[in-house]
Structure formats: C-alpha cells, structure tokens
Short mmCIF file of C-alpha atoms and ligand atoms in Angstrom, two decimals:
data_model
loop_
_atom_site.label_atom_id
_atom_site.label_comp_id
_atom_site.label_asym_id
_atom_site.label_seq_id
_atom_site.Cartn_x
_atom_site.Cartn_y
_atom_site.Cartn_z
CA UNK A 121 148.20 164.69 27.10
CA UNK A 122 147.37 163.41 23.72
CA UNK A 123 149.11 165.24 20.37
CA UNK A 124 146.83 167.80 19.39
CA UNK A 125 145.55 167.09 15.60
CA UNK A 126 147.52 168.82 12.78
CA UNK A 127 144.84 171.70 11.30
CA UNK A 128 144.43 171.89 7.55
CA UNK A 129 142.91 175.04 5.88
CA UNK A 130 139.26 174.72 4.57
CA UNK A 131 139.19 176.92 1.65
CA UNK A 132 135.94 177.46 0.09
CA UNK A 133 134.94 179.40 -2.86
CA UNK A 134 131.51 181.07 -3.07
CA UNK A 135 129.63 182.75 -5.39
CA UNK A 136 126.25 184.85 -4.92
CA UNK A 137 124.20 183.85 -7.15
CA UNK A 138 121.18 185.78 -6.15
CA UNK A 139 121.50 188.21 -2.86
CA UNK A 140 120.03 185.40 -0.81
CA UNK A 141 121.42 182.45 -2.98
CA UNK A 142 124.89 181.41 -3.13
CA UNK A 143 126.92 177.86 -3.65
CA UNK A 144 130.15 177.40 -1.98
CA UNK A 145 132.69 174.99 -3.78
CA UNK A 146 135.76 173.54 -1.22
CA UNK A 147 138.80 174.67 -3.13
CA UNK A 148 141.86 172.43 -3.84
CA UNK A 149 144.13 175.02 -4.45
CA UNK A 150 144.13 178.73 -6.63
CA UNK A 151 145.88 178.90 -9.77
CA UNK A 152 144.90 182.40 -11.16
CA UNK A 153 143.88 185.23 -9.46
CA UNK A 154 144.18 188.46 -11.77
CA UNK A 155 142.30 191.47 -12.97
CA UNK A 156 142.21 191.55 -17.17
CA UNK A 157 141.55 194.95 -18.49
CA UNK A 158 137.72 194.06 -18.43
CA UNK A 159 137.09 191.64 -15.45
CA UNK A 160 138.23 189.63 -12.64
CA UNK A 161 139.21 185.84 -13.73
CA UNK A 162 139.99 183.26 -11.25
CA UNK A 163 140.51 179.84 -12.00
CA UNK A 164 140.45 177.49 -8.92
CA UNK A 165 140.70 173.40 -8.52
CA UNK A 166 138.15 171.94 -6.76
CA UNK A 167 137.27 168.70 -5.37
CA UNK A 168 133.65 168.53 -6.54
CA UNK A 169 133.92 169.49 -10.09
CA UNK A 170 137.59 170.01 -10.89
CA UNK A 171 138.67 173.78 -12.20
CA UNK A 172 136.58 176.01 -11.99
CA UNK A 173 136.69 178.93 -14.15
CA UNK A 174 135.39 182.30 -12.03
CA UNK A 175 134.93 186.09 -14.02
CA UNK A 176 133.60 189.06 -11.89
CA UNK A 177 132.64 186.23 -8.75
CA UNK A 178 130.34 184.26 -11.02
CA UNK A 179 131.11 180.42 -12.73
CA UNK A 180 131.68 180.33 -16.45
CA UNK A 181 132.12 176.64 -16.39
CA UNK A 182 133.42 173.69 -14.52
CA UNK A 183 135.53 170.77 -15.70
CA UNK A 184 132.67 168.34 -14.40
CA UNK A 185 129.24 170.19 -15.70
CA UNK A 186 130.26 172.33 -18.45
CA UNK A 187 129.46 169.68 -21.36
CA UNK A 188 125.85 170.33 -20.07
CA UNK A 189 125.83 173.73 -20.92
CA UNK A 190 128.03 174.16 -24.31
CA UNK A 191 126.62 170.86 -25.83
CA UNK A 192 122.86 172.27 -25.95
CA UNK A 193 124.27 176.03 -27.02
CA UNK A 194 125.62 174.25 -29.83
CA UNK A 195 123.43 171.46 -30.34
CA UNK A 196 119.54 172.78 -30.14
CA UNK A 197 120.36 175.45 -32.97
CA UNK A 198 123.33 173.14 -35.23
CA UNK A 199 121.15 169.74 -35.31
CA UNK A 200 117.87 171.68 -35.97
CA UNK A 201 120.07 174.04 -39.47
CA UNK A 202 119.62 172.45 -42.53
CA UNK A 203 122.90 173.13 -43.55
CA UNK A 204 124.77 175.35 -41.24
CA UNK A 205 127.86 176.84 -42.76
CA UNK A 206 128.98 180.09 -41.49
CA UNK A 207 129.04 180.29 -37.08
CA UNK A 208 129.14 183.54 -35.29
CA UNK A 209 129.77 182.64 -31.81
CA UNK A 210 129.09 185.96 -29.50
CA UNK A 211 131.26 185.96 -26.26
CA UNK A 212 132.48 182.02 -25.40
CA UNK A 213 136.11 182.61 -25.10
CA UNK A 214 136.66 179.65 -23.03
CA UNK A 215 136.22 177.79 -26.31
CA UNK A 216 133.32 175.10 -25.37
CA UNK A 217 131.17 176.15 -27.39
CA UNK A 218 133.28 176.36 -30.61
CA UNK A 219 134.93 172.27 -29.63
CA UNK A 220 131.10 171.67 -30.00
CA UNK A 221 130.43 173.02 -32.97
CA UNK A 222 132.86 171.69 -35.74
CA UNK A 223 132.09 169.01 -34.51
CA UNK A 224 129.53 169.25 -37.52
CA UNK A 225 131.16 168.75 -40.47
CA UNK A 226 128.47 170.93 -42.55
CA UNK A 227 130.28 173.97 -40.69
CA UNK A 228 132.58 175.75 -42.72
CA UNK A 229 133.57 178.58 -40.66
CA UNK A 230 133.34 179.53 -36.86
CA UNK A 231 134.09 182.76 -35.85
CA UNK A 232 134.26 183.63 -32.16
CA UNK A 233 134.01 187.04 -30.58
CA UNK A 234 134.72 187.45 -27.27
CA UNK A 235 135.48 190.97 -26.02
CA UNK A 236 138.75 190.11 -23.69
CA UNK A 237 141.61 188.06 -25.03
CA UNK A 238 142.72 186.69 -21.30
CA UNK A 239 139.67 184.88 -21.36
CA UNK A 240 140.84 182.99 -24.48
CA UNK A 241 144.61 182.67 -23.38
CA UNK A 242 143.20 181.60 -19.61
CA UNK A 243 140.80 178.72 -20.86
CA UNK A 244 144.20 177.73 -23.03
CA UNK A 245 146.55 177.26 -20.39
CA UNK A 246 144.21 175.86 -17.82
CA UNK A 247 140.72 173.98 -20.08
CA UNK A 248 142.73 172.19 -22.76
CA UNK A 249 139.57 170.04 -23.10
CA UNK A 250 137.49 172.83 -23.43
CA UNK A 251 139.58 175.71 -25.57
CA UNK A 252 140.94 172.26 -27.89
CA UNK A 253 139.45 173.42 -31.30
CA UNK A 254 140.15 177.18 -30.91
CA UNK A 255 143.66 176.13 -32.62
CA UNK A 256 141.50 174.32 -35.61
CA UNK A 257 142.22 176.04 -39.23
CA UNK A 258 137.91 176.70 -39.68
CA UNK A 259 137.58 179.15 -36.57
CA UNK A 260 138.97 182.76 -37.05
CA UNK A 261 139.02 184.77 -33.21
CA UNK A 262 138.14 188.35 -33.10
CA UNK A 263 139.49 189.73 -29.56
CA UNK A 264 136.89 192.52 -29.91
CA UNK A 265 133.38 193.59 -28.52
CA UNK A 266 130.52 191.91 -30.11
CA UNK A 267 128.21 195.04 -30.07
CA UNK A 268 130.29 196.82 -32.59
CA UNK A 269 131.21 193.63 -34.84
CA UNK A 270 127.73 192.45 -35.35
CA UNK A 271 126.51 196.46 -36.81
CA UNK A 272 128.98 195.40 -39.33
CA UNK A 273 127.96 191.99 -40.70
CA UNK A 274 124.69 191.50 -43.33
CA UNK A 275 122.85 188.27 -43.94
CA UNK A 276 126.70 186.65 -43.56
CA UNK A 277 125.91 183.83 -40.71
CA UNK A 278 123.28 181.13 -40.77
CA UNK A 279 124.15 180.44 -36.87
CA UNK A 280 124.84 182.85 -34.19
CA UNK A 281 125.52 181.88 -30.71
CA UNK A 282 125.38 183.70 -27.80
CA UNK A 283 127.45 182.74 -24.91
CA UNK A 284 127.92 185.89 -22.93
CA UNK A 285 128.44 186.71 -19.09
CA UNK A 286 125.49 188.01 -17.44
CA UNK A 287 124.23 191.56 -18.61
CA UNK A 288 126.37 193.45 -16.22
CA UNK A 289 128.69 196.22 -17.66
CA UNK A 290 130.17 195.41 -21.16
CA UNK A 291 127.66 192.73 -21.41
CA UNK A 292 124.30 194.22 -21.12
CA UNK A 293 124.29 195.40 -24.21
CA UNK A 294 124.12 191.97 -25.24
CA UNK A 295 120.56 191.37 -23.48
CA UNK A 296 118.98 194.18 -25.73
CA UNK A 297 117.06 194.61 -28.78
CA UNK A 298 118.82 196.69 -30.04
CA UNK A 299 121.34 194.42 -30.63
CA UNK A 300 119.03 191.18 -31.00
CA UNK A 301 118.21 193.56 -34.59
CA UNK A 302 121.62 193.77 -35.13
CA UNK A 303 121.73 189.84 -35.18
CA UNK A 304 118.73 189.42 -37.42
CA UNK A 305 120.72 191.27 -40.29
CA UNK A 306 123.56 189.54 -39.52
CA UNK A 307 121.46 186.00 -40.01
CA UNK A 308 120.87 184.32 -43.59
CA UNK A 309 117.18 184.14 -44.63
CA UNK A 310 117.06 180.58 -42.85
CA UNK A 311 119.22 181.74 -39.78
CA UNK A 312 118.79 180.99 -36.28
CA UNK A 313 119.97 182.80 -33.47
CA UNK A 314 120.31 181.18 -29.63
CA UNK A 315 121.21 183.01 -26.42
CA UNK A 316 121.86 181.98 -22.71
CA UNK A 317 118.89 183.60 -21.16
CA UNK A 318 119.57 182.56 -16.84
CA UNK A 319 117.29 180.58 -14.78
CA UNK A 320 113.73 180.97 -14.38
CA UNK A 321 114.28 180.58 -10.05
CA UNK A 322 116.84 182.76 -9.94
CA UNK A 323 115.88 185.50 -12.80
CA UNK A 324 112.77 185.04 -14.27
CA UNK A 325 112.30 188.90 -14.76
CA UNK A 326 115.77 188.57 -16.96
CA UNK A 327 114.03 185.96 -18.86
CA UNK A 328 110.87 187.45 -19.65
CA UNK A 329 112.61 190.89 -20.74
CA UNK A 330 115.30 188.74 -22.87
CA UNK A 331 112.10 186.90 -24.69
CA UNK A 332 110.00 189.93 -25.13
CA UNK A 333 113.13 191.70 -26.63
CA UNK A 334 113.96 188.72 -29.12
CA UNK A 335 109.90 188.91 -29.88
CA UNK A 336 109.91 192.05 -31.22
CA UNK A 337 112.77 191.67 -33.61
CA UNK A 338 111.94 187.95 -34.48
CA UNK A 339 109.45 186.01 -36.76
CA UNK A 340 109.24 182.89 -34.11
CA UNK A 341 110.63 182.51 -30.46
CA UNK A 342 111.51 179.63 -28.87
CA UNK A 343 112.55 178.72 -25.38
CA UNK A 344 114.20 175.81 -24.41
CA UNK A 345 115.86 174.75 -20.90
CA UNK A 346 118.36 172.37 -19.77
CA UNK A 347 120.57 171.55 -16.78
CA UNK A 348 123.93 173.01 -15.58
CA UNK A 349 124.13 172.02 -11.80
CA UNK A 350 126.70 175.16 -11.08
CA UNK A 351 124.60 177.46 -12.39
CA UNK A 352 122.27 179.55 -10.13
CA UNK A 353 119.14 177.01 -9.33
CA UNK A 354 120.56 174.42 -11.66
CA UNK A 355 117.63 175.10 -14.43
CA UNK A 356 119.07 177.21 -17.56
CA UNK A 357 117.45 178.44 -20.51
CA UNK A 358 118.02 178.99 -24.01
CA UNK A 359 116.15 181.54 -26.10
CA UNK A 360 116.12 180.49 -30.21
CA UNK A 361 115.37 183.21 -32.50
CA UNK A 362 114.29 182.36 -35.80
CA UNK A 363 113.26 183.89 -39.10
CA UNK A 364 111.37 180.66 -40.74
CA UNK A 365 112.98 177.53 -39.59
CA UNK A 366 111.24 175.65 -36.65
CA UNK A 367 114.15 174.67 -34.23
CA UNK A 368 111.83 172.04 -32.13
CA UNK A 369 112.46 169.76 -35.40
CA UNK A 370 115.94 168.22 -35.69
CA UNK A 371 117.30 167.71 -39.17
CA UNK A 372 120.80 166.35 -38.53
CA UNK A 373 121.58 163.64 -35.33
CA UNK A 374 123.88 164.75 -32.21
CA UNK A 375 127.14 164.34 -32.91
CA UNK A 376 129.10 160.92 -31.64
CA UNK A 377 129.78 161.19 -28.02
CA UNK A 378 128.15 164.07 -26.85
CA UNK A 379 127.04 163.27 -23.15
CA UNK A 380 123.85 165.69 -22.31
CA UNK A 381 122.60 166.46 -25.70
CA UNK A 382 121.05 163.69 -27.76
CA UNK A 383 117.62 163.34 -29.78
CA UNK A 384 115.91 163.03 -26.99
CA UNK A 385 117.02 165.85 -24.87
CA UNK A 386 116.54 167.50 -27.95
CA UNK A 387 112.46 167.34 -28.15
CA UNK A 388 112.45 167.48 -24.90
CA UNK A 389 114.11 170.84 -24.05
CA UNK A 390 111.46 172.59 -26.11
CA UNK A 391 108.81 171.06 -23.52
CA UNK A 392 108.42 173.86 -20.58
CA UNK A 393 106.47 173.27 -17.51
CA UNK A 394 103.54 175.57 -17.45
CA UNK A 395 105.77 177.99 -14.75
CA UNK A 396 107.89 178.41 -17.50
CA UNK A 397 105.40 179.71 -19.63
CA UNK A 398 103.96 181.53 -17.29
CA UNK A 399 106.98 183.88 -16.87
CA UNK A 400 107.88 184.21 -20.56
CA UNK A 401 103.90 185.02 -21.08
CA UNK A 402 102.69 181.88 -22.91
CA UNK A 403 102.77 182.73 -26.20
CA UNK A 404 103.91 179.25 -27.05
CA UNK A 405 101.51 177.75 -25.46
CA UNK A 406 99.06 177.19 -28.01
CA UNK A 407 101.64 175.99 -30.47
CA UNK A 408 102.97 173.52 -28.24
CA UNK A 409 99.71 171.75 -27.59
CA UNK A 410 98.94 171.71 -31.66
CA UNK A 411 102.03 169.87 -32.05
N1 SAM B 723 128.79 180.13 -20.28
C1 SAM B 723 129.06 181.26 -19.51
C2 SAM B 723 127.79 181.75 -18.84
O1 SAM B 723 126.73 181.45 -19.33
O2 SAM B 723 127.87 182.35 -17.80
C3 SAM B 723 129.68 182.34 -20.38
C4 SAM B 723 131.02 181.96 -20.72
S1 SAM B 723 131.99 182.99 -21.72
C5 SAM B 723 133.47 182.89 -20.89
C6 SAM B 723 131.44 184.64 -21.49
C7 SAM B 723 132.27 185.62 -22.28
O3 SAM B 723 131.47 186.72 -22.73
C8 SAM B 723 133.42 186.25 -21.49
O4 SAM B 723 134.63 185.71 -21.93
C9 SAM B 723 133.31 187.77 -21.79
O5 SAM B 723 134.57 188.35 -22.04
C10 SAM B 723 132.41 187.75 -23.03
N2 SAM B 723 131.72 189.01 -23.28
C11 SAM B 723 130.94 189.71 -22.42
N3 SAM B 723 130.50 190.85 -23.01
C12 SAM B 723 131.01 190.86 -24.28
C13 SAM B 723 130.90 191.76 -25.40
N4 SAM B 723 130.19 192.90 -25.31
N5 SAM B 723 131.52 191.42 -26.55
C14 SAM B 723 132.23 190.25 -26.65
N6 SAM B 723 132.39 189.37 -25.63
C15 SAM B 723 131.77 189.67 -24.46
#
C-alpha cells in the first residue's frame, strides 16, 4: 500500500463584503492578530497579493493593489490644486496616502489624523513601502479622532483627504454633513476636499447619501471612480468637494512613477457610466455633456 500524501493546511482568509458577497484570499502565514483599543487589526501574507492589512474583518490595503487606491486619493485632488500647500489627511494611518502626496513638491505640510496609533505603528513594522514618508520632516501625525480636530481648524488647509474605514462605529461620523461643514471651514477659499465613498455594486445607497450630504454643504460635487481589485466589486469611488476650483481639469502632471494614476486616468475617472449617475441622481449630467 502506497505512502499516503503528507496534508498541508489550506488557510484562507475571507472577508464579507456585502452579506451575500465575500472574497477569500489563501493565506501564507499570520503575522498580527490583536485587538487595539478601537478595532481588530490583522495583518496576513498572502500568495495573491502579498500582506494584507485586515481592521474589523475588512481590507485596508494589499501590498499588490493598494497603489490603485492611494495614488488617485492623492492624485485627482493634488494634480487638479493650483498650488497645494497645507494637506489634512483624515484617517490613512497606514501612510499610503501621505508617500503619495509629498510626492508634490508644492506641498508644504501634511498632516495626518488617524484616530488609533496601532494603525500607524502596524503599517510601520509590516508596509515599509507604504508608511515610508510618515518619518519625512513635512508631515506632523495627530493620533486623535478627526471629528473633534477638524471643529477646530478655519480656512487652514487647501487639501483635505479622506481615507477612513467604512462608516461603522467611530467612523460614521465621518460619512455626515455635519462634519463634511466642518471640512468646508477647514478648506482655503480655493480648497478641495476628496473622500472614499465605496462601490456603486456593493453600496450604492452609501454613495448616494455620501453625495447628497457633500451637496448640501458644497458649491460643486464631483464623482470620480477607479479600480482597487480587493475592494468589494472592484469599482471604487471618490467624491471631490469643491468651493470654486473644477477638479476634472489638471493643472500640475502625475508625479514620476506613479503606476495607476496618470493624465489619462485622470480625465477619465471623472467620466461615469450613466448607472453611475443614475444612483448619485444625475446632477452632473448636464455638465458633463457641455464639456
Ligand atoms: N483605504 C482604506 C479603505 O478605504 O478602506 C482606509 C485605510 S485607513 C487605514 C482607515 C483609517 O481610518 C483607520 O486607520 C482608522 O483608525 C481611521 N479612522 C476611522 N475613523 C476615524 C476617526 N473618527 N478619526 C480619525 N481616524 C479614523
């Protein structure tokens, strides 16, 4: 009788993205499993798209895909400022966005607000790639949460970026307009605003809310989308809020090297297939087709 075949363990990871959506990722091993005073973080290595960074069960970002995502946070709103000084990035401890954006030399001053400091110190030890420029002498970190730091601050930023989790517990807050006015004061006459707002398969009643809420506080709304393959349905949007400046024109190239966002991608993004508009009511409509 033949030797029976040595078994290996097939550990998966998988994460509901909707009640009747999930994506499983084969795990190559686990190399952080805690609970931080405000969520779960897990950081796993994978075959498909290397670690994996996990709070509360849902992806943050991947090694492979996440240049998808924090290239057009930064991107869309940095390349379409005039002259973008002062950066208030909202939540994005994990750094990515941040590496992206002094990557403009016009910025003089990042500062990044992200509610729970093991976020920070996780993407450290395990995204070097990712947290890289947190270290760099232009970004100041406030371990704090953004709802009470942004009441504070008056016509101070001419970028804010918002990066959050989704608007679950400490992060709802961030989905409101309440705090969307909060982020209008905090803008310079000529600021723009940007926020992750999910995927029109997976959450297209999130969407619409997130855009009606931004409408009522802002002059002009934009809505832009973009692909980040672990993210539920693949097809991510970005919300711009803006008080005068039209973000669908670009007034400074993408920086060297950037591998999703580019000139191209850039007009493109702003062009929404009519489902799209559908969901966030159409408003845009008409504008696009004058262009
Ligand atoms: N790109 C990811 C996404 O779209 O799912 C988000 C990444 S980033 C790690 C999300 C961060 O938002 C987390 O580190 C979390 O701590 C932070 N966050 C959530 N609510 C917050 C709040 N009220 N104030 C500051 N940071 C907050």
């Amino acid at each position: 009788m033949g030797a029976m075949e040595r078994r290996v363990a097939d550990l998966w990871f998988t994460e509901y993205q909707t009640p009747n959506l999930r994506l499983g990722l084969r795990i190559r091993d686990v190399l952080l499993n805690k609970q931080s005073p405000y969520q779960h973080i897990l950081v796993v290595d994978t075959d498909q798209y290397g670690k994996v960074l996990v709070l509360d069960g849902a992806i943050q970002l991947t090694e492979n895909d996440e240049f998808c995502y924090h290239e057009m946070m930064a991107h869309l709103v940095l390349c379409a400022h005039p002259c973008p000084e002062r950066v208030l990035v909202i939540g994005g401890g994990d750094g990515g966005v941040v590496r992206e954006a002094i990557k403009h030399e016009a910025v003089k001053k990042v500062t990044l607000v992200d509610i729970d400091e093991d976020v920070i110190n996780t993407s450290r030890t395990f995204f070097p790639n990712v947290s890289c420029a947190l270290e760099d002498e232009r970004v100041e970190i406030k371990p704090m949460d953004a709802l009470l730091y942004v009441k504070e601050r008056f016509n101070e930023f001419d970028i804010v970026i918002i990066d959050s989790t989704d608007p679950v517990d400490f992060a709802s807050g961030l989905f409101e307009p309440e705090f969307y006015r909060d982020v209008h004061k905090a803008l310079k006459d000529n600021g723009l605003m940007i926020a992750q707002t999910e995927s029109p398969f997976a959450e297209p009643k999130l969407l619409s809310e997130a855009v009606k809420g931004l409408r009522s506080v802002f002059e002009n709304v934009y809505l832009a989308w973009g692909v980040v393959p672990t993210y539920p349905t693949g097809f991510w949007t970005y919300s711009v809020g803006s008080k005068n400046i039209d973000p669908r024109i670009q007034r400074r190239s993408a920086p060297k090297g950037t591998k999703y966002y580019s000139d191209d991608m850039h007009s493109l993004a702003f062009k929404l297939p009519p489902f799209v508009w559908e969901i966030i009511d159409g408003d845009n409509l008409k504008e696009a087709k004058a262009d």
